[in-house]
Coordinates of C-alpha atoms in Angstrom, one line a residue:
Chain A
X5 CA 17.1 -3.4 27.1
X6 CA 15.4 -0.5 25.0
X7 CA 17.2 -0.7 21.7
X8 CA 18.3 2.2 19.9
X9 CA 16.9 2.8 16.1
X10 CA 18.1 5.5 13.7
X11 CA 15.7 8.0 12.5
X12 CA 16.7 11.5 10.1
X13 CA 19.9 11.9 11.6
X14 CA 20.2 10.8 15.0
X15 CA 20.6 7.9 17.3
X16 CA 17.1 7.2 19.4
X17 CA 15.5 5.1 22.1
X18 CA 13.3 2.8 19.8
X19 CA 10.1 3.4 22.8
X20 CA 11.0 7.7 21.9
X21 CA 11.3 7.1 18.1
X22 CA 8.3 8.6 16.5
X23 CA 7.1 9.8 13.1
X24 CA 5.0 12.9 12.8
X25 CA 1.0 12.3 12.3
X26 CA 1.9 14.2 8.6
X27 CA 4.2 11.4 7.9
X28 CA 3.3 10.3 4.1
X29 CA 4.3 6.9 4.9
X30 CA 1.6 7.0 7.4
X31 CA -0.9 8.8 5.5
X32 CA -0.8 7.4 1.9
X33 CA 1.7 4.4 2.7
X34 CA 4.4 6.1 0.9
X35 CA 7.8 4.2 1.4
X36 CA 10.1 2.2 0.2
X37 CA 11.9 -0.8 2.2
X38 CA 14.2 -2.8 2.6
X39 CA 15.2 -5.9 5.1
X40 CA 18.7 -7.0 5.5
X41 CA 20.0 -9.7 8.3
X42 CA 23.5 -9.6 9.8
X43 CA 25.4 -13.0 10.8
X44 CA 28.2 -12.2 13.2
X45 CA 27.5 -8.9 12.8
X46 CA 28.3 -8.5 9.6
X47 CA 25.2 -7.7 7.2
X48 CA 24.7 -10.3 4.6
X49 CA 24.2 -9.1 0.7
X50 CA 24.7 -5.1 1.7
X51 CA 25.3 -3.9 -2.0
X52 CA 22.5 -6.2 -3.4
X53 CA 20.1 -4.5 -0.7
X54 CA 21.4 -1.6 -1.3
X55 CA 20.7 -1.9 -5.0
X56 CA 17.2 -3.0 -4.6
X57 CA 16.6 0.3 -2.1
X58 CA 18.1 2.8 -4.4
X59 CA 15.7 0.9 -7.1
X60 CA 13.0 1.6 -5.2
X61 CA 13.4 4.9 -4.3
X62 CA 13.5 5.7 -7.6
X63 CA 10.2 4.1 -8.7
X64 CA 9.0 5.9 -6.2
X65 CA 11.0 9.6 -6.6
X66 CA 11.6 8.9 -2.9
X67 CA 15.1 10.5 -2.0
X68 CA 17.9 8.4 -0.7
X69 CA 19.2 10.9 1.3
X70 CA 22.3 9.2 2.8
X71 CA 25.8 7.6 1.0
X72 CA 26.0 3.7 1.1
X73 CA 29.2 4.3 2.9
X74 CA 27.1 6.1 5.8
X75 CA 24.2 3.2 5.9
X76 CA 26.8 0.7 6.3
X77 CA 28.1 2.9 8.9
X78 CA 24.7 3.8 10.8
X79 CA 23.7 -0.4 10.8
X80 CA 27.1 -1.4 12.6
X81 CA 26.8 1.1 14.9
X82 CA 23.3 -0.1 15.5
X83 CA 24.0 -3.2 16.0
X84 CA 27.2 -2.1 18.1
X85 CA 24.7 -0.1 20.0
X86 CA 22.0 -2.7 20.4
X87 CA 24.5 -5.2 21.2
X88 CA 22.6 -7.6 18.5
X89 CA 25.1 -9.9 16.3
X90 CA 22.4 -11.9 14.2
X91 CA 19.9 -9.5 13.6
X92 CA 17.5 -8.1 11.0
X93 CA 17.4 -4.7 10.1
X94 CA 14.6 -2.7 8.4
X95 CA 15.3 0.4 6.8
X96 CA 12.1 2.7 5.7
X97 CA 12.5 5.8 3.6
X98 CA 9.3 7.6 3.4
X99 CA 8.3 10.5 1.4
X100 CA 9.1 12.5 4.6
X101 CA 5.6 15.5 5.9
X102 CA 2.5 16.4 3.8
X103 CA 0.7 19.2 5.0
X104 CA -2.6 18.2 2.5
X105 CA -2.0 14.5 2.8
X106 CA -1.1 14.5 -1.0
X107 CA 2.0 16.4 -1.6
X108 CA 5.3 15.6 -0.4
X109 CA 9.0 17.5 -0.3
X110 CA 11.5 15.6 -2.5
X111 CA 14.5 16.8 -0.6
X112 CA 13.3 16.4 3.4
X113 CA 12.3 12.2 3.1
X114 CA 12.4 10.3 6.4
X115 CA 14.6 7.9 7.2
X116 CA 14.2 5.2 9.9
X117 CA 16.2 2.4 10.6
X118 CA 15.1 -0.6 12.7
X119 CA 17.1 -3.7 14.5
X120 CA 15.1 -6.7 15.8
X121 CA 16.5 -10.3 17.1
X122 CA 15.9 -12.5 14.0
X123 CA 12.7 -14.4 14.7
X124 CA 12.7 -18.1 14.9
X125 CA 11.8 -21.0 13.0
X126 CA 11.3 -24.3 14.5
X127 CA 14.1 -27.1 13.3
X128 CA 11.4 -29.7 12.3
X129 CA 10.0 -26.7 9.9
X130 CA 13.5 -27.1 8.2
X131 CA 13.6 -31.2 8.8
X132 CA 9.7 -32.0 8.1
X133 CA 9.2 -29.1 4.9
X134 CA 6.3 -26.2 5.5
X135 CA 3.2 -25.6 3.9
X136 CA 1.8 -22.7 1.5
X137 CA -1.8 -21.2 1.1
X138 CA -2.0 -19.8 -2.3
X139 CA -3.9 -16.0 -3.3
X140 CA -4.8 -14.6 -5.9
X141 CA -2.8 -11.6 -6.5
X142 CA 0.4 -9.3 -7.9
X143 CA 2.4 -6.8 -6.5
X144 CA 1.3 -3.4 -7.2
X145 CA 5.0 -2.1 -8.6
X146 CA 6.8 -5.5 -8.9
X147 CA 10.0 -3.8 -9.3
X148 CA 10.0 -1.6 -6.0
X149 CA 10.3 -3.1 -2.6
X150 CA 7.5 -1.0 -1.2
X151 CA 5.7 -0.7 3.1
X152 CA 2.5 -2.1 1.2
X153 CA 2.0 -5.9 2.5
X154 CA -1.8 -5.0 3.3
X155 CA -2.7 -8.6 1.2
X156 CA -0.3 -10.5 3.4
X157 CA -2.0 -8.6 6.8
X158 CA -5.8 -9.1 5.7
X159 CA -4.6 -12.9 5.4
X160 CA -2.6 -13.5 8.4
X161 CA -5.3 -15.2 10.5
X162 CA -6.3 -17.6 7.9
X163 CA -2.5 -18.1 7.1
X164 CA -2.3 -18.7 10.8
X165 CA -5.0 -20.9 10.5
X166 CA -4.1 -22.8 8.2
X167 CA -0.7 -23.7 9.6
X168 CA 1.1 -22.1 6.3
X169 CA 4.8 -20.7 6.7
X170 CA 3.2 -18.3 3.8
X171 CA 1.1 -17.0 1.2
X172 CA 1.9 -18.0 -2.0
X173 CA 0.7 -15.3 -4.5
X174 CA -0.7 -16.6 -8.0
X175 CA -2.3 -14.6 -10.5
X176 CA -4.1 -16.2 -13.9
X177 CA -2.8 -20.1 -13.7
X178 CA 0.6 -18.5 -12.9
X179 CA 2.9 -19.0 -9.7
X180 CA 4.2 -15.7 -9.1
X181 CA 6.0 -15.7 -5.4
X182 CA 5.3 -15.6 -1.9
X183 CA 4.6 -12.7 0.1
X184 CA 8.1 -11.7 1.8
X185 CA 9.9 -14.6 0.1
X186 CA 10.5 -15.8 -3.6
X187 CA 9.7 -19.4 -4.8
X188 CA 11.1 -22.0 -6.4
X189 CA 10.1 -26.0 -7.7
X190 CA 12.8 -28.5 -9.0
X191 CA 11.3 -31.0 -11.9
X192 CA 14.7 -33.6 -11.1
X193 CA 16.9 -31.7 -11.2
X194 CA 16.2 -29.0 -13.2
X195 CA 15.1 -25.8 -11.1
X196 CA 12.4 -23.6 -12.0
X197 CA 11.5 -19.7 -10.9
X198 CA 9.2 -17.1 -11.7
X199 CA 11.0 -14.4 -13.5
X200 CA 8.6 -11.8 -14.6
X201 CA 5.9 -9.2 -12.1
X202 CA 7.7 -10.3 -8.9
X203 CA 10.4 -8.8 -6.3
X204 CA 13.6 -10.2 -7.2
X205 CA 14.7 -11.3 -3.6
X206 CA 18.6 -11.2 -2.5
X207 CA 18.2 -14.4 -1.9
X208 CA 17.2 -15.8 -4.7
X209 CA 20.0 -14.2 -7.0
X210 CA 22.5 -15.8 -4.5
X211 CA 20.3 -19.2 -4.5
X212 CA 20.1 -19.2 -8.5
X213 CA 24.0 -18.5 -8.5
X214 CA 24.6 -21.6 -6.1
X215 CA 22.7 -24.1 -7.7
X216 CA 23.7 -23.4 -11.5
X217 CA 27.1 -25.3 -10.1
X218 CA 25.2 -28.1 -9.4
X219 CA 21.8 -27.8 -11.5
X220 CA 20.3 -26.6 -14.2
X221 CA 18.5 -23.3 -13.9
X222 CA 15.2 -22.2 -15.7
X223 CA 13.6 -18.5 -15.1
X224 CA 10.4 -18.4 -17.0
X225 CA 6.5 -18.7 -16.2
X226 CA 5.9 -21.1 -13.7
X227 CA 2.5 -22.4 -14.3
X228 CA -0.1 -23.9 -11.3
X229 CA -0.8 -26.6 -13.1
X230 CA 3.5 -27.6 -13.1
X231 CA 3.4 -28.2 -9.1
X232 CA 2.0 -32.0 -10.1
X233 CA 4.9 -32.4 -12.0
X234 CA 7.5 -30.9 -9.0
X235 CA 9.7 -33.0 -7.2
X236 CA 10.4 -30.3 -5.1
X237 CA 9.9 -27.2 -3.5
X238 CA 11.4 -24.5 -1.5
X239 CA 11.4 -20.5 -0.8
X240 CA 14.0 -18.4 -0.1
X241 CA 13.9 -15.3 2.2
X242 CA 16.3 -12.8 4.0
X243 CA 15.4 -14.2 7.8
X244 CA 13.9 -17.8 6.3
X245 CA 16.8 -18.4 4.2
X246 CA 15.7 -21.6 2.1
X247 CA 12.6 -23.0 3.4
X248 CA 11.6 -26.3 2.1
X249 CA 7.9 -27.0 0.9
X250 CA 6.3 -30.3 0.8
X251 CA 2.0 -29.3 0.4
X252 CA 0.8 -26.1 -1.1
X253 CA -3.1 -25.8 -0.5
X254 CA -3.8 -29.5 -0.5
X255 CA -1.5 -30.4 -2.9
X256 CA 1.7 -32.6 -1.8
X257 CA 4.8 -32.0 -3.4
X258 CA 6.5 -35.1 -4.7
X259 CA 6.3 -37.6 -2.0
X260 CA 5.7 -35.3 0.4
X261 CA 9.1 -35.5 2.2
X262 CA 12.2 -32.6 2.0
X263 CA 13.9 -33.1 -1.3
X264 CA 17.9 -34.4 -1.5
X265 CA 18.2 -31.0 -4.7
X266 CA 16.8 -28.4 -1.6
X267 CA 19.3 -30.2 1.1
X268 CA 22.1 -30.0 -1.3
X269 CA 21.0 -26.0 -2.2
X270 CA 20.6 -25.3 2.0
X271 CA 24.1 -27.0 2.7
X272 CA 25.8 -24.6 -0.1
X273 CA 23.8 -21.7 0.6
X274 CA 25.3 -22.2 4.7
X275 CA 28.9 -22.7 3.5
X276 CA 28.0 -19.3 1.5
X277 CA 27.5 -17.8 4.7
X278 CA 29.8 -19.3 6.6
X279 CA 32.6 -17.7 4.2
X280 CA 31.0 -14.4 4.5
X281 CA 30.4 -14.0 7.8
X282 CA 31.4 -16.3 10.0
X283 CA 34.8 -17.7 9.6
X284 CA 37.6 -15.8 11.8
Chain B
X30 CA -2.6 28.7 14.7
X31 CA -1.9 25.2 14.8
X32 CA -4.6 22.9 14.6
X33 CA -5.7 20.2 17.2
X34 CA -6.2 16.2 16.2
X35 CA -7.3 13.6 17.5
X36 CA -5.2 10.4 18.2
X37 CA -6.0 7.7 20.6
X38 CA -8.6 8.9 22.7
X39 CA -6.3 12.5 23.4
X40 CA -7.1 16.5 21.4
X41 CA -3.5 16.8 20.3
X42 CA -1.7 19.7 18.7
X43 CA -1.2 18.3 15.0
X44 CA 2.4 19.5 16.0
X45 CA 3.0 17.5 19.1
X46 CA 1.0 14.7 17.5
X47 CA 3.1 11.1 16.0
X48 CA 3.0 7.7 15.9
X49 CA 5.7 5.3 17.3
X50 CA 8.4 3.9 14.8
X51 CA 6.7 0.3 15.2
X52 CA 3.5 1.6 14.3
X53 CA 1.9 -0.9 11.3
X54 CA 0.3 1.2 9.0
X55 CA 3.7 3.0 8.5
X56 CA 5.5 -0.4 8.8
X57 CA 3.1 -2.4 6.4
X58 CA 0.8 0.6 5.0
X59 CA -1.5 -1.6 6.7
X60 CA -4.7 1.1 7.3
X61 CA -8.1 1.7 6.9
X62 CA -9.0 5.1 5.9
X63 CA -11.7 7.6 5.1
X64 CA -12.4 11.5 3.7
X65 CA -15.0 13.1 4.6
X66 CA -16.0 17.1 4.1
X67 CA -17.9 19.4 6.1
X68 CA -20.5 22.2 4.9
X69 CA -21.1 25.0 7.3
X70 CA -19.6 22.9 10.2
X71 CA -21.7 19.8 9.0
X72 CA -20.0 16.6 7.6
X73 CA -21.9 15.2 4.5
X74 CA -23.2 11.6 4.5
X75 CA -21.3 11.0 7.7
X76 CA -23.1 7.8 7.6
X77 CA -22.1 7.0 4.1
X78 CA -19.0 7.4 5.0
X79 CA -18.9 5.2 8.3
X80 CA -20.6 2.0 6.3
X81 CA -17.6 2.5 3.8
X82 CA -14.8 2.8 6.8
X83 CA -16.6 -0.2 8.8
X84 CA -16.7 -1.9 5.4
X85 CA -12.9 -1.2 5.3
X86 CA -11.7 -2.4 8.7
X87 CA -13.2 -5.7 8.6
X88 CA -12.0 -6.6 5.4
X89 CA -8.5 -5.6 6.6
X90 CA -9.6 -6.8 10.1
X91 CA -8.7 -3.9 11.6
X92 CA -11.4 -3.1 14.9
X93 CA -13.1 0.2 14.9
X94 CA -12.4 0.9 18.8
X95 CA -15.1 4.1 18.6
X96 CA -19.0 4.0 18.1
X97 CA -20.5 5.7 15.4
X98 CA -21.9 8.4 17.9
X99 CA -18.7 9.0 19.2
X100 CA -16.8 9.4 16.3
X101 CA -18.8 12.4 15.0
X102 CA -18.9 13.6 18.3
X103 CA -14.7 14.4 18.2
X104 CA -15.3 15.8 14.7
X105 CA -17.6 18.1 15.9
X106 CA -15.5 18.7 18.8
X107 CA -12.3 19.1 15.9
X108 CA -13.8 21.2 13.9
X109 CA -15.1 24.0 16.4
X110 CA -11.7 23.2 18.2
X111 CA -9.7 24.4 14.8
X112 CA -12.3 27.1 13.9
X113 CA -13.0 25.0 10.4
X114 CA -16.7 25.4 8.8
X115 CA -15.2 23.9 5.3
X116 CA -13.6 21.6 6.0
X117 CA -11.7 18.2 4.9
X118 CA -11.4 15.3 8.0
X119 CA -9.2 12.5 7.8
X120 CA -9.4 9.3 9.0
X121 CA -7.1 6.7 9.6
X122 CA -7.1 4.0 11.4
X123 CA -4.0 0.9 11.8
X124 CA -3.7 -2.1 12.8
X125 CA -1.1 -0.3 16.2
X126 CA 2.5 -1.2 16.9
X127 CA 3.7 -4.2 15.8
X128 CA 7.1 -5.1 17.3
X129 CA 8.2 -7.6 14.8
X130 CA 6.7 -5.9 12.1
X131 CA 4.2 -8.0 10.9
X132 CA 1.9 -9.8 14.4
X133 CA -0.4 -7.1 15.6
X134 CA -2.9 -7.0 17.8
X135 CA -6.2 -6.3 16.9
X136 CA -7.5 -4.7 20.4
X137 CA -5.3 -1.8 20.3
X138 CA -5.4 -0.2 17.0
X139 CA -4.5 3.6 16.5
X140 CA -6.9 5.6 16.0
X141 CA -6.0 9.0 14.0
X142 CA -8.8 11.7 12.9
X143 CA -6.8 15.4 10.6
X144 CA -8.6 18.2 9.6
X145 CA -7.6 20.3 6.9
X146 CA -8.6 23.6 4.9
X147 CA -10.5 22.2 1.3
X148 CA -8.2 22.1 -1.3
X149 CA -9.2 25.3 -3.3
X150 CA -9.9 24.1 -6.9
X151 CA -10.0 26.7 -9.7
X152 CA -13.4 28.3 -10.8
X153 CA -12.3 28.3 -14.5
X154 CA -11.3 24.6 -13.9
X155 CA -15.1 24.0 -13.5
X156 CA -16.2 26.3 -16.0
X157 CA -13.8 25.3 -18.7
X158 CA -13.7 21.1 -17.9
X159 CA -10.2 19.4 -16.5
X160 CA -7.9 17.1 -17.9
X161 CA -7.0 13.5 -16.8
X162 CA -4.1 10.8 -18.0
X163 CA -4.7 7.4 -18.2
X164 CA -2.6 4.5 -16.3
X165 CA -2.9 1.0 -16.0
X166 CA -3.9 -0.2 -13.0
X167 CA -6.3 -1.4 -10.5
X168 CA -7.0 -1.4 -6.7
X169 CA -5.6 -4.4 -4.4
X170 CA -8.4 -4.0 -2.4
X171 CA -11.4 -2.5 -4.4
X172 CA -13.7 -2.9 -1.9
X173 CA -11.5 -1.3 0.8
X174 CA -10.5 2.3 1.2
X175 CA -6.7 2.0 2.3
X176 CA -4.0 4.4 2.9
X177 CA -2.1 2.6 0.0
X178 CA -1.8 5.5 -2.8
X179 CA 1.6 4.0 -4.0
X180 CA 0.8 4.7 -8.0
X181 CA -0.9 8.0 -7.5
X182 CA 2.3 9.0 -5.4
X183 CA 4.7 7.4 -8.4
X184 CA 2.8 9.6 -10.9
X185 CA 2.5 12.8 -9.5
X186 CA 5.4 14.2 -11.1
X187 CA 3.9 13.4 -14.6
X188 CA 0.1 14.5 -13.4
X189 CA 1.6 17.8 -12.9
X190 CA 3.6 18.2 -15.9
X191 CA 0.5 17.4 -17.9
X192 CA -1.4 19.6 -16.7
X193 CA -4.3 16.5 -15.3
X194 CA -6.7 17.3 -12.5
X195 CA -6.4 13.2 -12.1
X196 CA -5.2 9.9 -12.9
X197 CA -8.0 7.5 -14.6
X198 CA -7.5 4.0 -14.4
X199 CA -7.6 1.3 -16.2
X200 CA -7.3 -2.1 -16.6
X201 CA -7.3 -4.6 -20.3
X202 CA -9.7 -2.3 -21.7
X203 CA -11.9 -1.4 -19.5
X204 CA -12.0 1.8 -17.3
X205 CA -12.2 2.0 -14.0
X206 CA -12.1 5.0 -12.0
X207 CA -10.0 7.7 -10.8
X208 CA -6.9 7.7 -8.3
X209 CA -8.8 9.7 -5.9
X210 CA -12.8 9.7 -7.7
X211 CA -15.1 7.9 -9.9
X212 CA -15.3 8.4 -13.6
X213 CA -18.9 9.0 -15.6
X214 CA -19.3 9.9 -18.8
X215 CA -22.6 10.6 -20.9
X216 CA -23.7 9.1 -24.3
X217 CA -26.9 11.6 -25.4
X218 CA -28.4 11.6 -22.0
X219 CA -28.0 8.2 -20.5
X220 CA -25.1 8.4 -17.0
X221 CA -22.7 5.3 -17.5
X222 CA -20.0 4.5 -14.8
X223 CA -18.0 1.4 -13.7
X224 CA -19.2 -0.8 -11.7
X225 CA -17.7 -4.0 -10.2
X226 CA -13.1 -3.9 -9.0
X227 CA -13.2 -0.3 -8.1
X228 CA -14.0 1.9 -4.9
X229 CA -17.4 3.3 -4.4
X230 CA -17.4 6.5 -3.6
X231 CA -19.5 8.7 -1.5
X232 CA -20.1 11.0 -3.9
X233 CA -20.6 7.9 -6.6
X234 CA -23.3 6.9 -5.0
X235 CA -24.8 10.7 -4.3
X236 CA -24.9 11.4 -8.0
X237 CA -26.9 8.8 -9.2
X238 CA -29.3 8.8 -6.7
X239 CA -29.9 12.1 -8.3
X240 CA -29.0 11.8 -12.3
X241 CA -31.6 8.8 -11.9
X242 CA -34.0 11.7 -11.7
X243 CA -33.5 13.3 -15.0
X244 CA -31.8 10.6 -16.8
X245 CA -30.9 7.2 -17.9
X246 CA -28.1 5.7 -15.5
X247 CA -26.2 2.5 -16.3
X248 CA -23.4 1.1 -14.0
X249 CA -22.0 -1.8 -15.8
X250 CA -17.8 -2.3 -17.4
X251 CA -16.8 0.9 -19.3
X252 CA -14.7 0.3 -22.0
X253 CA -11.6 2.9 -23.3
X254 CA -12.7 2.3 -26.8
X255 CA -16.2 3.8 -25.4
X256 CA -14.6 7.3 -24.8
X257 CA -14.8 8.2 -28.5
X258 CA -18.5 8.4 -28.7
X259 CA -18.9 9.9 -24.9
X260 CA -21.1 13.5 -25.1
X261 CA -19.6 14.5 -21.7
X262 CA -17.3 13.5 -19.1
X263 CA -16.7 14.1 -15.2
X264 CA -15.5 12.9 -11.6
X265 CA -17.0 13.2 -8.4
X266 CA -15.0 12.9 -5.2
X267 CA -15.6 14.3 -1.7
X268 CA -13.4 17.1 -2.1
X269 CA -14.0 17.6 -6.0
X270 CA -17.4 17.3 -5.8
X271 CA -18.7 17.2 -10.1
X272 CA -15.8 18.1 -11.9
X273 CA -16.3 18.8 -15.6
X274 CA -14.0 16.6 -18.0
X275 CA -13.1 17.7 -21.5
X276 CA -9.8 15.8 -22.2
X277 CA -8.5 12.1 -21.2
X278 CA -4.6 12.2 -22.3
X279 CA -4.6 13.8 -26.0
X280 CA -8.4 12.8 -26.8
X281 CA -11.5 15.2 -26.8
X282 CA -14.9 14.0 -25.2
X283 CA -17.8 15.8 -27.0
X284 CA -17.4 18.8 -28.4
X285 CA -14.8 19.9 -25.9
X286 CA -16.9 21.9 -23.8
X287 CA -18.8 21.5 -20.3
X288 CA -21.5 19.5 -21.3
X289 CA -25.4 20.9 -20.4
X290 CA -25.9 17.4 -19.0
X291 CA -23.2 17.7 -16.5
X292 CA -24.0 21.2 -15.6
X293 CA -27.5 20.2 -14.8
X294 CA -26.0 17.5 -12.3
X295 CA -23.8 19.6 -10.7
X296 CA -26.5 22.3 -10.2
X297 CA -28.7 19.2 -8.2
X298 CA -25.6 18.4 -6.3
X299 CA -25.4 22.0 -5.1
X300 CA -28.8 21.8 -4.7
X301 CA -28.5 18.7 -2.3
X302 CA -25.6 20.0 -0.7
X303 CA -27.7 23.4 0.2
X304 CA -30.2 21.5 1.5
X305 CA -28.8 19.5 4.0
X306 CA -26.0 21.6 5.2
X307 CA -26.1 25.1 3.9
X308 CA -30.3 25.7 4.8
X309 CA -30.9 28.1 8.0

């Protein structure tokens, strides 16, 4: 079945949906981006995502031409048309067409929404824990989620070859974030995650909220050197939820097994999703 | 007249030319880029541009699916079809389509060539000199020219409001490069330009070659603090050639007029173009 997408006011079959070669999202990588997830047809943390999308677009000076209510309606309609209950929802807003390849008209952005089946992560990955590789890199505009994933794409082969679930960005001795996730460690019962120069994930915020019920929480500069003292580690993202990490490059985290505190957070996260989206 | 462009093996009218919404150049800003210029129908420094494009694509792991000879033929054909003698030529090679928004097939890139009339810079700008504004930023992958111009686009309004010809990127006290140009100063008869963490422009290389005939040339770390001692300044780019700079933020360069050494280089540059492309 060919799915539908939403493009500039119309619901179009994905295989017929295209943007002009003059789109400044293509010519100059000039686009705000967000990625949401539905459970049972309901988008989790929709308002958090829209808050971030609004901020991203504002920083770039790209117009969001639709109201929040309309965006929600469009997503719900797409999920129905595409018969998707558990889906990833990709929103891209570019600066629109640019004839000279640099100027753009604020009032005519390109607004695209795509839906997709979620990537299937193996259960074993969650039971045994995953590996990360590190790379020296900091996000160009940390407060804005954009379509710029150059560094991750450049590293795709290296990531796959090394069997890593994600690339962890580090900068001058500090751990920042994953390429598409946020990173956390436990030092005993204290949960620590970077605060500055990162993109704040919607799942990062939720996990911090859930963690505060049970653990001490510290948002602060996180040094690479602290990995040695970490008892547990995990990443959070919209698609992966909470993924336990047991190895970073060649350094084992804690005893190399998924930790109890991480498991507890994974349970709290599942309960939250249950309450929000799955309860009848 | 609607012009033609080249897209994936076909010459198509520009207003009918589009890429899939799944193109990873759009979804993830994953694309190599180059921009050339023709004089009298002949591309200046074609091989230099292709060397760079090849390097950019290699760094990103994107395939260049056409030979150099074929690319030259396509450009010449486009210029003829579009009746352009003096033109800008934009080449974009993306990773191709990606169904899941992250994987791509190395063997099916998107290959796009667009031609355009050149931007018209006012003669007065060259006679009186132009202004730059500075911004703290370093290129994500300096050795690769990509479609990522997020920071420049974000600053477009500020640049226009301040009457600047270009944004000059600085990093931790060093002057790097313009957003779409390279930057040079003269200290008396010594020409100085940054060497590391910048994109090497084809015009940068040419100007250094021309300058070596008359001046001392130094490629090295260039400190912002050195602007005070600069007697002249200019930027180079494919579209602007050599553009004299007389003000950076609120700092006047030298006596605030276009310098003699810069004028001499501008003459040498014109002669070079004359020899290469304009002589009958």
